[in-house]
Every structure is written in C-alpha cells, then in structure tokens.
Short mmCIF file of C-alpha atoms in Angstrom, two decimals:
data_model
loop_
_atom_site.label_atom_id
_atom_site.label_comp_id
_atom_site.label_asym_id
_atom_site.label_seq_id
_atom_site.Cartn_x
_atom_site.Cartn_y
_atom_site.Cartn_z
CA MET R 1 23.68 -24.31 8.39
CA LEU R 2 23.80 -22.28 5.11
CA GLU R 3 21.45 -24.45 3.05
CA ALA R 4 18.77 -24.01 5.87
CA LEU R 5 19.25 -19.98 5.75
CA ARG R 6 18.28 -19.83 2.25
CA GLY R 7 14.85 -20.70 3.28
CA LEU R 8 14.00 -17.68 5.36
CA GLY R 9 11.40 -16.49 2.78
CA TYR R 10 13.17 -13.69 0.93
CA SER R 11 11.95 -12.67 -2.49
CA PRO R 12 14.41 -11.46 -5.08
CA ALA R 13 12.89 -7.98 -4.48
CA THR R 14 13.10 -7.90 -0.47
CA ALA R 15 16.54 -9.50 -0.94
CA LEU R 16 17.89 -6.63 -3.10
CA ALA R 17 16.33 -4.29 -0.64
CA ASP R 18 18.49 -5.85 2.07
CA ILE R 19 21.67 -5.21 -0.08
CA ILE R 20 20.73 -1.63 -0.80
CA ASP R 21 20.20 -1.02 3.13
CA ASN R 22 23.83 -1.84 3.39
CA SER R 23 24.90 0.55 0.53
CA ILE R 24 22.89 3.30 2.65
CA ALA R 25 24.44 2.74 5.68
CA ALA R 26 27.79 3.15 4.11
CA GLY R 27 26.86 6.57 2.93
CA ALA R 28 26.08 5.67 -0.81
CA ARG R 29 24.28 8.35 -2.95
CA THR R 30 23.96 6.21 -5.75
CA VAL R 31 23.07 2.40 -6.23
CA ASP R 32 23.17 0.73 -9.52
CA VAL R 33 21.43 -2.74 -9.78
CA THR R 34 21.96 -4.68 -12.90
CA PHE R 35 20.42 -7.92 -14.06
CA HIS R 36 22.04 -9.79 -16.82
CA TRP R 37 20.34 -12.56 -18.73
CA ASN R 38 22.18 -15.51 -19.64
CA GLY R 39 20.34 -18.37 -18.79
CA PRO R 40 21.42 -20.53 -16.05
CA ASP R 41 24.38 -18.21 -16.06
CA SER R 42 22.40 -15.04 -15.32
CA HIS R 43 23.72 -12.71 -12.74
CA VAL R 44 22.63 -9.53 -10.73
CA SER R 45 25.09 -6.80 -9.43
CA ILE R 46 24.55 -4.18 -7.01
CA LEU R 47 27.12 -1.31 -7.03
CA ASP R 48 27.33 1.73 -4.93
CA ASP R 49 29.51 4.43 -4.19
CA GLY R 50 29.42 4.16 -0.52
CA CYS R 51 32.79 4.49 1.89
CA GLY R 52 33.68 0.94 0.89
CA MET R 53 35.70 -1.47 2.99
CA THR R 54 39.02 -2.44 3.78
CA ASP R 55 40.34 -6.21 4.03
CA ALA R 56 39.43 -6.30 7.40
CA GLY R 57 36.28 -4.60 7.21
CA LEU R 58 35.15 -6.97 4.22
CA GLU R 59 35.94 -10.11 6.27
CA ARG R 60 33.88 -8.98 9.13
CA ALA R 61 31.11 -8.10 6.87
CA MET R 62 31.05 -11.50 5.22
CA ARG R 63 30.83 -13.25 8.56
CA LEU R 64 27.53 -14.51 9.58
CA GLY R 65 26.06 -12.81 12.60
CA GLU R 66 29.21 -10.57 12.77
CA ARG R 67 27.27 -8.16 15.07
CA ASN R 68 25.24 -8.67 18.41
CA PRO R 69 21.79 -7.58 17.56
CA LEU R 70 21.59 -6.20 21.13
CA ASP R 71 24.42 -3.90 20.55
CA GLU R 72 23.47 0.00 20.28
CA ARG R 73 23.60 1.30 16.67
CA ALA R 74 24.06 4.40 14.94
CA GLY R 75 20.56 6.03 14.71
CA SER R 76 20.73 5.97 10.72
CA ASP R 77 21.73 1.97 10.80
CA LEU R 78 19.17 0.18 8.68
CA GLY R 79 20.65 -3.32 9.89
CA ARG R 80 20.41 -5.46 13.11
CA PHE R 81 21.58 -9.01 12.91
CA GLY R 82 24.54 -8.63 10.84
CA LEU R 83 22.91 -11.48 8.59
CA GLY R 84 21.25 -9.46 5.77
CA LEU R 85 24.05 -9.38 3.13
CA LYS R 86 24.56 -13.32 3.42
CA THR R 87 21.01 -14.64 4.09
CA ALA R 88 19.46 -12.13 1.29
CA SER R 89 22.18 -13.43 -1.29
CA PHE R 90 22.00 -16.91 -0.27
CA SER R 91 18.24 -16.95 -0.93
CA GLN R 92 18.72 -16.40 -4.52
CA ALA R 93 22.18 -17.50 -5.41
CA ARG R 94 24.62 -19.96 -4.42
CA ARG R 95 27.61 -17.72 -4.96
CA LEU R 96 28.09 -14.57 -3.63
CA THR R 97 30.91 -12.19 -4.42
CA VAL R 98 31.88 -9.01 -2.70
CA ALA R 99 34.45 -6.37 -3.84
CA SER R 100 35.19 -3.26 -2.27
CA ARG R 101 37.64 -0.09 -2.51
CA SER R 102 37.84 2.26 0.20
CA ASP R 103 40.99 3.81 -1.06
CA ASP R 104 43.30 2.52 -3.73
CA THR R 105 43.42 -1.14 -2.57
CA LEU R 106 40.67 -3.49 -3.83
CA SER R 107 39.43 -6.22 -1.42
CA CYS R 108 37.36 -9.13 -2.60
CA LEU R 109 36.02 -12.17 -0.82
CA ARG R 110 33.33 -14.68 -1.95
CA TRP R 111 31.08 -17.54 -0.53
CA ASP R 112 30.28 -20.45 -2.81
CA LEU R 113 27.94 -22.96 -1.51
CA ASP R 114 29.12 -25.42 -4.06
CA VAL R 115 32.50 -25.37 -2.70
CA LEU R 116 31.38 -25.60 0.86
CA ALA R 117 29.16 -28.65 -0.03
CA ALA R 118 32.15 -30.15 -1.83
CA SER R 119 34.57 -29.93 1.23
CA PRO R 120 35.43 -33.04 2.66
CA ASP R 121 36.04 -31.64 6.30
CA GLY R 122 32.95 -29.12 6.43
CA ASP R 123 35.43 -26.21 6.51
CA TRP R 124 33.85 -22.51 6.37
CA ARG R 125 35.77 -21.70 3.32
CA LEU R 126 35.57 -17.97 2.75
CA LEU R 127 37.39 -17.60 -0.60
CA GLU R 128 39.53 -14.74 -1.86
CA GLY R 129 38.86 -12.90 -5.13
CA PRO R 130 36.37 -13.46 -8.20
CA ALA R 131 35.42 -16.93 -9.24
CA GLU R 132 37.17 -18.06 -12.41
CA GLY R 133 35.72 -16.21 -15.49
CA SER R 134 34.03 -13.63 -13.33
CA ALA R 135 36.96 -11.29 -12.90
CA HIS R 136 35.31 -8.96 -15.65
CA LEU R 137 32.02 -8.56 -13.98
CA LEU R 138 34.04 -6.55 -11.18
CA GLU R 139 35.58 -3.88 -13.71
CA CYS R 140 32.74 -1.40 -13.33
CA LEU R 141 33.95 -0.94 -9.53
CA THR R 142 36.62 1.83 -10.43
CA GLY R 143 36.20 4.12 -7.46
CA ARG R 144 35.44 4.09 -3.78
CA GLY R 145 32.42 2.01 -2.98
CA THR R 146 31.31 -1.84 -2.98
CA LEU R 147 30.04 -4.34 -5.68
CA VAL R 148 27.95 -7.21 -4.65
CA LEU R 149 27.64 -9.85 -7.35
CA TRP R 150 25.09 -12.95 -7.39
CA GLU R 151 26.00 -15.80 -9.40
CA HIS R 152 24.40 -19.37 -9.86
CA MET R 153 21.25 -18.09 -9.19
CA ASP R 154 19.29 -21.20 -8.68
CA ARG R 155 16.42 -19.90 -6.84
CA VAL R 156 15.50 -17.39 -9.41
CA VAL R 157 16.52 -19.06 -12.85
CA THR R 158 14.82 -22.38 -12.42
CA PRO R 159 14.02 -24.96 -14.89
CA GLY R 160 11.23 -23.42 -17.54
CA PHE R 161 12.50 -19.73 -16.35
CA SER R 162 12.51 -17.75 -19.49
CA GLU R 163 14.05 -14.27 -20.66
CA GLN R 164 10.41 -12.83 -20.49
CA ASP R 165 10.22 -14.05 -16.63
CA PHE R 166 13.38 -12.41 -16.11
CA LEU R 167 12.20 -9.03 -17.64
CA ASP R 168 8.80 -9.39 -15.71
CA LEU R 169 11.05 -9.93 -12.38
CA ILE R 170 12.80 -6.62 -13.07
CA ASP R 171 9.57 -4.87 -13.23
CA ALA R 172 8.31 -6.25 -9.90
CA VAL R 173 11.69 -5.51 -8.37
CA GLU R 174 11.40 -2.04 -9.51
CA LEU R 175 7.86 -1.41 -8.12
CA HIS R 176 9.10 -2.94 -4.68
CA LEU R 177 12.22 -0.87 -4.34
CA ALA R 178 10.49 2.53 -5.42
CA MET R 179 7.84 1.56 -2.36
CA VAL R 180 10.73 0.67 -0.15
CA PHE R 181 12.97 3.62 -0.75
CA HIS R 182 10.53 6.07 -1.80
CA ARG R 183 11.39 8.50 1.14
CA PHE R 184 15.05 8.42 0.49
CA LEU R 185 14.12 8.86 -3.81
CA GLU R 186 11.84 11.84 -3.18
CA GLY R 187 12.32 15.68 -3.38
CA SER R 188 14.33 17.85 -5.75
CA VAL R 189 17.51 16.59 -4.57
CA PRO R 190 17.11 13.04 -3.24
CA ARG R 191 19.31 11.43 -0.78
CA LEU R 192 19.61 8.39 -2.98
CA ARG R 193 19.81 7.88 -6.79
CA LEU R 194 18.75 4.23 -7.40
CA ALA R 195 18.80 2.78 -10.83
CA LEU R 196 17.69 -0.56 -12.24
CA ASN R 197 19.62 -1.58 -15.45
CA GLY R 198 20.30 2.12 -16.11
CA ARG R 199 16.84 3.16 -15.54
CA ALA R 200 16.26 5.51 -12.58
CA VAL R 201 13.66 4.24 -10.04
CA ARG R 202 10.83 6.85 -9.54
CA PRO R 203 9.69 6.72 -5.72
CA TRP R 204 6.12 5.54 -5.00
CA ASP R 205 4.39 7.45 -2.49
CA PRO R 206 1.72 5.31 -0.73
CA PHE R 207 -0.11 8.36 0.67
CA LEU R 208 -0.54 10.49 -2.57
CA ARG R 209 0.22 13.30 -0.51
CA ASN R 210 0.35 15.87 -3.39
CA HIS R 211 -3.28 15.24 -4.44
CA PRO R 212 -5.95 17.74 -3.25
CA ALA R 213 -8.51 14.96 -2.58
CA THR R 214 -6.38 12.89 0.10
CA TRP R 215 -7.03 13.51 3.66
CA THR R 216 -4.06 13.77 5.93
CA SER R 217 -4.28 13.78 9.69
CA PRO R 218 -1.78 15.65 11.75
CA GLU R 219 1.05 13.74 13.19
CA VAL R 220 0.93 12.32 16.50
CA ARG R 221 4.07 11.30 18.51
CA PHE R 222 4.29 9.36 21.72
CA MET R 223 6.55 7.25 23.58
CA ALA R 224 6.49 3.26 23.77
CA GLU R 225 8.78 0.69 24.47
CA GLY R 226 12.22 1.31 22.48
CA GLY R 227 11.44 5.17 21.89
CA ALA R 228 9.17 7.52 20.16
CA ILE R 229 6.70 6.51 17.75
CA THR R 230 5.20 9.03 15.00
CA ILE R 231 2.02 8.32 13.29
CA GLN R 232 -0.07 9.75 10.68
CA GLY R 233 -3.26 8.71 9.00
CA HIS R 234 -4.15 9.05 5.25
CA VAL R 235 -7.38 8.57 3.46
CA LEU R 236 -6.89 8.39 -0.36
CA PRO R 237 -8.96 9.78 -3.11
CA HIS R 238 -11.90 7.63 -4.37
CA LYS R 239 -11.42 6.40 -7.84
CA ASP R 240 -13.73 9.04 -9.10
CA ARG R 241 -11.32 11.78 -7.97
CA LEU R 242 -8.27 10.24 -9.88
CA ASP R 243 -7.45 10.07 -13.60
CA PRO R 244 -6.74 6.00 -14.78
CA ARG R 245 -3.41 6.30 -14.62
CA ASP R 246 -2.95 7.73 -11.17
CA HIS R 247 -5.35 5.16 -10.02
CA GLU R 248 -3.33 2.49 -11.37
CA LEU R 249 -0.16 3.80 -9.66
CA ALA R 250 -1.62 4.69 -6.35
CA GLY R 251 -2.74 0.80 -5.95
CA GLY R 252 0.79 -0.22 -5.58
CA PRO R 253 2.62 -3.44 -6.22
CA ASP R 254 -0.07 -5.54 -4.61
CA GLY R 255 -3.41 -3.75 -5.45
CA TRP R 256 -5.52 -1.39 -3.35
CA ILE R 257 -7.19 -3.95 -0.90
CA ALA R 258 -3.77 -5.45 -0.16
CA GLN R 259 -1.93 -2.08 0.27
CA GLN R 260 -4.39 -0.70 3.13
CA GLY R 261 -3.12 -0.46 6.72
CA PHE R 262 -0.19 0.59 8.33
CA TYR R 263 2.94 1.55 6.62
CA VAL R 264 5.82 0.81 9.21
CA TYR R 265 9.21 2.94 8.72
CA ARG R 266 12.39 2.61 10.27
CA ASN R 267 14.87 5.25 9.76
CA GLN R 268 12.62 6.21 6.82
CA ARG R 269 13.10 3.00 5.10
CA LEU R 270 9.83 1.13 4.93
CA LEU R 271 9.67 -2.12 6.48
CA VAL R 272 5.87 -3.23 6.51
CA ALA R 273 3.86 -2.00 3.51
CA GLY R 274 0.14 -2.42 4.18
CA SER R 275 -0.90 -4.26 7.19
CA TRP R 276 -3.20 -3.84 10.26
CA LEU R 277 -0.72 -5.11 12.47
CA GLY R 278 -2.77 -7.71 14.26
CA LEU R 279 -4.88 -5.02 15.89
CA GLY R 280 -8.78 -4.90 16.36
CA HIS R 281 -11.24 -5.42 18.96
CA GLY R 282 -12.02 -8.89 19.68
CA ARG R 283 -10.53 -10.23 16.62
CA ALA R 284 -7.79 -8.61 14.30
CA TRP R 285 -9.14 -6.45 11.37
CA THR R 286 -9.05 -7.87 8.04
CA LYS R 287 -8.32 -6.10 4.90
CA GLU R 288 -11.71 -5.35 3.34
CA GLU R 289 -13.00 -3.35 0.29
CA ALA R 290 -14.27 -0.76 2.23
CA HIS R 291 -11.28 0.40 3.95
CA ARG R 292 -9.03 0.05 0.83
CA LEU R 293 -8.33 3.91 0.94
CA ALA R 294 -6.90 3.97 4.55
CA ARG R 295 -3.25 4.23 4.82
CA VAL R 296 -1.29 5.15 7.97
CA ARG R 297 2.25 6.20 8.25
CA LEU R 298 4.00 5.10 11.39
CA ASP R 299 7.50 5.65 12.23
CA ILE R 300 9.76 3.76 14.86
CA PRO R 301 13.29 4.14 15.66
CA ASN R 302 16.01 1.20 15.31
CA SER R 303 16.07 1.19 19.28
CA ALA R 304 12.62 -0.39 18.90
CA ASP R 305 13.40 -3.62 16.90
CA ALA R 306 13.12 -6.30 19.44
CA ASP R 307 9.92 -4.42 21.10
CA TRP R 308 8.32 -4.52 17.73
CA LYS R 309 9.51 -7.81 16.95
CA ILE R 310 11.42 -6.87 13.55
CA ASP R 311 12.34 -10.02 11.60
CA ILE R 312 15.56 -10.85 9.82
CA ARG R 313 13.69 -9.93 6.31
CA LYS R 314 12.59 -6.64 7.87
CA SER R 315 8.95 -7.44 6.43
CA ARG R 316 6.94 -8.15 9.94
CA ALA R 317 6.30 -5.92 12.70
CA ARG R 318 4.21 -6.19 15.82
CA PRO R 319 3.42 -3.45 18.10
CA PRO R 320 4.22 -3.54 21.84
CA VAL R 321 0.91 -3.61 24.15
CA SER R 322 1.82 -0.09 25.37
CA ALA R 323 1.42 1.23 21.82
CA ARG R 324 -1.66 -0.51 20.80
CA THR R 325 -4.30 1.73 22.58
CA HIS R 326 -2.93 4.90 20.66
CA LEU R 327 -2.59 2.73 17.19
CA MET R 328 -6.17 1.70 17.18
CA HIS R 329 -7.51 5.18 18.23
CA LEU R 330 -5.83 6.66 15.15
CA ALA R 331 -6.58 3.62 12.79
CA GLU R 332 -10.25 3.56 13.97
CA ASP R 333 -10.79 7.24 12.69
CA VAL R 334 -8.83 6.63 9.45
CA ARG R 335 -10.90 3.51 8.83
CA ALA R 336 -14.08 5.30 9.56
CA ARG R 337 -13.32 8.25 7.17
CA ALA R 338 -11.97 5.84 4.53
CA ARG R 339 -15.24 3.81 4.36
CA ARG R 340 -17.61 6.93 4.15
CA VAL R 341 -15.24 8.15 1.14
CA PHE R 342 -15.57 4.80 -0.34
CA ALA R 343 -19.35 4.53 0.21
CA HIS R 344 -20.10 8.10 -1.31
CA ARG R 345 -17.52 8.11 -3.75
CA GLY R 346 -15.50 10.65 -2.81
CA GLN R 347 -18.41 13.20 -2.46
CA VAL R 348 -18.57 15.43 0.50
CA VAL R 349 -21.39 14.20 2.60
CA ARG R 350 -23.13 16.76 5.02
CA THR R 351 -24.83 15.12 7.73
CA GLY R 352 -25.69 18.06 9.98
CA GLY R 353 -26.25 21.76 9.66
CA ALA R 354 -28.78 23.61 8.04
CA HIS R 355 -28.83 21.65 4.81
CA PRO R 356 -28.13 18.17 5.43
CA ILE R 357 -28.26 15.56 2.58
CA ALA R 358 -31.70 13.51 2.58
CA GLU R 359 -30.62 9.82 1.57
CA ALA R 360 -32.52 7.33 0.47
CA TRP R 361 -31.14 4.46 2.43
CA ARG R 362 -30.25 4.20 6.23
CA ALA R 363 -28.50 1.50 8.02
CA GLU R 364 -29.95 0.11 11.47
CA HIS R 365 -27.89 -1.41 13.90
CA SER R 366 -29.14 -3.92 16.26
CA SER R 367 -28.04 -6.86 18.40
CA GLY R 368 -29.17 -9.19 15.70
CA GLY R 369 -27.18 -7.49 12.80
CA MET R 370 -27.43 -4.55 10.56
CA ARG R 371 -30.47 -3.85 8.06
CA TYR R 372 -30.90 -1.36 5.37
CA ARG R 373 -33.95 0.59 5.34
CA LEU R 374 -35.53 3.18 2.87
CA ASP R 375 -35.92 6.50 4.38
CA GLU R 376 -39.52 7.61 3.99
CA SER R 377 -38.44 11.24 4.47
CA HIS R 378 -36.61 11.06 1.44
CA PRO R 379 -38.55 13.40 -1.26
CA ALA R 380 -39.05 10.84 -4.05
CA ILE R 381 -40.26 8.18 -1.45
CA ARG R 382 -42.55 10.64 0.85
CA ALA R 383 -44.23 11.95 -2.36
CA VAL R 384 -45.20 8.25 -3.57
CA LEU R 385 -46.61 7.53 0.20
CA ASP R 386 -48.35 10.80 0.38
CA GLU R 387 -50.40 10.32 -2.85
CA ALA R 388 -50.81 6.35 -2.47
CA GLY R 389 -54.33 6.62 -0.88
CA VAL R 390 -56.10 3.30 -0.84
CA LEU R 391 -52.95 1.66 -2.47
CA LEU R 392 -50.85 2.96 0.87
CA PRO R 393 -50.66 -0.71 2.06
CA GLN R 394 -49.45 -2.09 -1.36
CA VAL R 395 -46.89 0.40 -1.48
CA ARG R 396 -45.57 -0.30 1.86
CA ALA R 397 -45.41 -3.79 1.16
CA MET R 398 -43.68 -3.18 -2.06
CA LEU R 399 -41.03 -1.11 -0.17
CA ARG R 400 -40.52 -3.74 2.44
CA VAL R 401 -39.86 -6.51 -0.15
CA ILE R 402 -37.12 -4.07 -1.39
CA GLU R 403 -35.61 -3.69 1.85
CA GLU R 404 -35.61 -7.43 2.71
CA THR R 405 -34.41 -8.18 -0.69
CA VAL R 406 -31.13 -5.96 -1.08
CA PRO R 407 -28.67 -8.12 -2.90
CA VAL R 408 -25.79 -7.28 -0.16
CA ARG R 409 -23.95 -10.63 -0.55
CA ARG R 410 -24.31 -10.13 -4.43
CA ILE R 411 -22.99 -6.77 -4.29
CA TRP R 412 -20.12 -7.45 -1.92
CA LEU R 413 -18.90 -10.40 -4.03
CA ASP R 414 -19.17 -8.36 -7.27
CA THR R 415 -17.18 -5.59 -5.62
CA THR R 416 -14.62 -7.65 -4.04
CA GLU R 417 -14.15 -10.31 -6.78
CA GLY R 418 -14.26 -7.72 -9.55
CA ARG R 419 -12.45 -5.06 -7.63
CA GLU R 420 -14.92 -2.32 -9.04
CA THR R 421 -17.56 -0.13 -7.27
CA PRO R 422 -20.85 -0.75 -8.33
CA ARG R 423 -22.53 1.89 -10.34
CA THR R 424 -24.93 4.36 -8.64
CA SER R 425 -26.45 8.01 -8.60
CA PHE R 426 -26.86 7.68 -12.55
CA GLU R 427 -23.37 7.31 -13.07
CA GLY R 428 -22.67 6.62 -16.81
CA GLU R 429 -26.43 7.78 -17.83
CA ALA R 430 -27.11 10.42 -20.09
CA PRO R 431 -28.14 13.62 -18.79
CA ALA R 432 -31.53 13.16 -20.32
CA GLU R 433 -32.14 10.34 -17.81
CA VAL R 434 -31.30 12.47 -14.65
CA GLU R 435 -33.70 15.13 -16.10
CA THR R 436 -36.65 13.05 -16.52
CA VAL R 437 -36.47 11.99 -13.01
CA LEU R 438 -35.76 15.72 -11.93
CA ARG R 439 -38.75 17.11 -13.49
CA VAL R 440 -41.20 14.46 -12.01
CA MET R 441 -39.54 15.47 -8.54
CA PHE R 442 -39.62 19.11 -9.38
CA ARG R 443 -43.34 18.93 -10.39
CA ASN R 444 -44.29 17.13 -7.50
CA MET R 445 -42.95 19.71 -5.21
CA VAL R 446 -44.34 22.78 -7.12
CA GLN R 447 -47.69 21.44 -8.11
CA ARG R 448 -48.55 19.37 -5.08
CA LYS R 449 -46.54 20.48 -2.23
CA GLY R 450 -46.84 24.21 -3.21
CA MET R 451 -43.50 25.04 -2.97
CA SER R 452 -41.77 28.11 -5.00
CA PRO R 453 -39.47 26.57 -7.94
CA ALA R 454 -36.86 28.22 -6.01
CA LEU R 455 -37.26 26.38 -2.77
CA ALA R 456 -38.02 23.24 -4.89
CA ARG R 457 -34.71 23.42 -6.55
CA GLU R 458 -32.88 24.17 -3.01
CA HIS R 459 -34.51 21.03 -1.84
CA LEU R 460 -33.23 18.99 -4.81
CA LEU R 461 -29.68 20.26 -4.28
CA HIS R 462 -29.75 18.46 -0.88
CA THR R 463 -31.53 15.44 -1.94
CA GLU R 464 -29.59 12.31 -2.89
CA PRO R 465 -28.48 11.90 -5.68
CA PHE R 466 -29.28 14.91 -7.32
CA HIS R 467 -26.79 16.78 -5.05
CA LYS R 468 -24.38 15.78 -7.28
CA TYR R 469 -26.19 17.40 -10.31
CA PRO R 470 -26.36 20.98 -9.49
CA GLY R 471 -26.07 22.19 -12.97
CA LEU R 472 -29.01 20.13 -13.84
CA VAL R 473 -31.19 21.19 -10.88
CA ALA R 474 -30.39 24.83 -11.85
CA ALA R 475 -31.65 24.53 -15.13
CA LEU R 476 -35.14 23.43 -13.79
CA VAL R 477 -37.66 26.43 -14.45
CA LYS R 478 -41.19 27.21 -13.54
CA GLY R 479 -42.04 26.08 -16.91
CA ASP R 480 -41.00 22.52 -16.02
CA ASP R 481 -44.15 22.27 -13.66
#
C-alpha cells in the first residue's frame, strides 16, 4: 500500500507545500526548509516553530488516514485526509523521520520503507528515534516545534542526478512556494517567514495588484455548495507596460500562457494556479495566447472540499454546478478585457463617444467564420480610394487580395511558438519613418480635403496607429503641406 501511495503524482515542490501546510496549521510563524546535497545520501529537512506534538499526538500524525475527511475542521485547517505528511514524504523519500517538541520532551518516530519491505510478517513497523547516523540532523530542533526529515530520496536523486540538478530543483521549489503561500508571506508584518537554505522566500503575487496598469474587478461573493465563494478578476498589464524584469517575474513558474485562468485558494493557501476549471460554452476553454493576461482569484472555504473535488495533493479543483454560472459570467468579462489589452498592446482604445479611434482593420463574424476586412473609412484608405479615378477597380482588387491573404495562421504560430507579440504600429521604427507617413496623411487632409491644420491634427490623433504618437502629430505645422 505504501509503495502504491508513492505514485500519487507529487513533485518535490508540491510535496514540500503539503508539509508546510501542517506547520501553518500548528501555528508556526517560521519555517526553514534545508536541502543538503550528498549524492545518494542527500536529505531535506523542514523545521518549524509551531506548537509541536506530544508522544500521542505524533503517533496520531504518523498514522495513515488519522482523520476522517468528512469530519468538521477548524476554519484555518489546511488539511483534510490525514495523509499529506506521509504521502507527500513517501513520494520523494523512503525514510521519513519526524521529531517534535511541545514542552521539554522530544518525541521522534520514523517510517522506513526498506524496513517494512524486509519485514517477514508484513507488519506495519513504526520505528522510534532517528536512524543510525542521523541523530545529528535533529540537533537544530532546540525549542518548541517540529522537524520533518526526508532521507533516501530515491525519487529525487536518481541515477545521473547531479549537484547542479539539485540546485536547479531548489530554484523550482522556491518559485512554487513563493506562489502557493504568497498571501501568508505578504505585508509589512507577514504571518509566515519561510526560508529556503537560509534565504527568505519572497512572495509572488499572481495579480500584480500594485501595478498601476493592472485592471481589477470588484469582489463578488455568493453562496454555493459548501459555503460562500469570493471571486475577483484581474487583467495584467501588457508587456509594453512592464519593464523586462517585471515581465519575467509576472510570468510565474510556468510562463504567461500556462498561468492564465482561475487561482483557487482555500484559507488563503493556493490550491490551483492557473486553470479555467473545465468551464466554457459547449467545450471547455483552453489556454490561449489572447487570454494570457487574464487571472481570476477565487476563494473557497475548507468546508467545500468535497463539493469542489479537492484531491489529496491539493492541486486540482472542479466547481460545483451551482457555482458555474457565476464563475463563467465573471471569467467571460475578464477574458474579453484581457483579449482587448493583448490586441491593443495595453493602449486604451476608445470605441465610442465624440472621438473614436479610426482603426484600419475590422473583424466580421458570420456563421461561416470570422474574416478580417480593411475599413474603407480609415483616412489613409479613404484617401487612396477617393483619388484612384480609373484605377479604382485595380485598387479595390488589391485591397481584396490583401484581405484574403492575411497570414492569420502564420501570425498565430509565430505568436504562440515564439511567445512574442508581433511588432505593429511602427514599433521599433525610427521617428523619421512615422513622420514620413504622417506628412503624407497631413498633406492630403489639408490640401485635398480642405481641412484646417488644427482639424487635420485632431483627426490624426484619433487615427490608428498615429494616436500612439501625439508628440509627432502635434509637431505637424502648416508648412508640412
């Protein structure tokens, strides 16, 4: 049974998060995680300053399934099945030692899968004290608290696993813990101090709440099976509104596309980091480049575990039927806003009022699909059509060829595979390039359309893509005509 439980699918990072959950539930204010490299004899320890356990309490904690998942729990409890300590540890190591001190007495028990495998009668032998040669690893537990020790880490230190691989693993674990426990680590006086090999883990905020270009919806609270649900939508800034360092950090452990979707929290502990939870009309939404900026915070109480189908690893959730309509309504709005920000590179696009932006392209939706058409009302296109004369049929034919050969698939592939937004709107071009086109447009408006220079500049300020260059537009003077 124990060998089978090792295959539940924990990663080192998710397994450590499960152990830290127990520390938080025990009232710990400080948790120190230490990775020690020594080849096949490498080990990991998790030390906290929580309330600790007595002999009887530790024995209960080391028992598999020591609580009924249907029992009512304290509102701050982060566990459910009574399996996390054991299954998380066995998924990474063959020997689990737990030492705890609630007063002046040190209690220590261990599971050793090699000892169990060698037992001739198949007994469940829970051993007392540390293994031979490991007593010194418990010396850091000097006061009240608990130490969890993983040894014989056969699922981590596999053949060919190097010290550099070990260091890379530490980095990956740090990113995951910074994300999962970010709400505990935030604030001027955080509720939890979490350190990895002596270095404080800094919180990673998935929602960039402190950035002025982040859009945040009001909180919405409603009742569903299991208790009250709170949701709040966020649209993160476009890459153009972030400096390179912030953009890299905001991508999260798995990158921008993978991190979009719902972030499901239970008691402020992150369970699911970026998923559309199987929601969607007709078929489930997939993670797409256009919605990479969409993230939705969702808080559930621990009384809703069964209704949300929370698994043992605390990494999967499925909303109950009664909550789906509310969730989809908010998510659709967030996804639409994120798509607009992505498409317009974070610029504010006015689609109504006295001065809408004149866009060169428009999308036509029909039962047969979507097509992209050039908007003939755009000043640059209109000017050519008005002056085409006998060449009008050829000009219209040329525009139609452009419309029918827009490389949509190529753009999509380049964007998704290269993870880079195509350059448009003269991005990266010298100002002189923009000025050349602007002067042609300005001259046509003033000389051929009879506009005053002031009116021509006003039109250009509301014409794509020149609305992004107000300084160059303002510099146009009558002499340019």
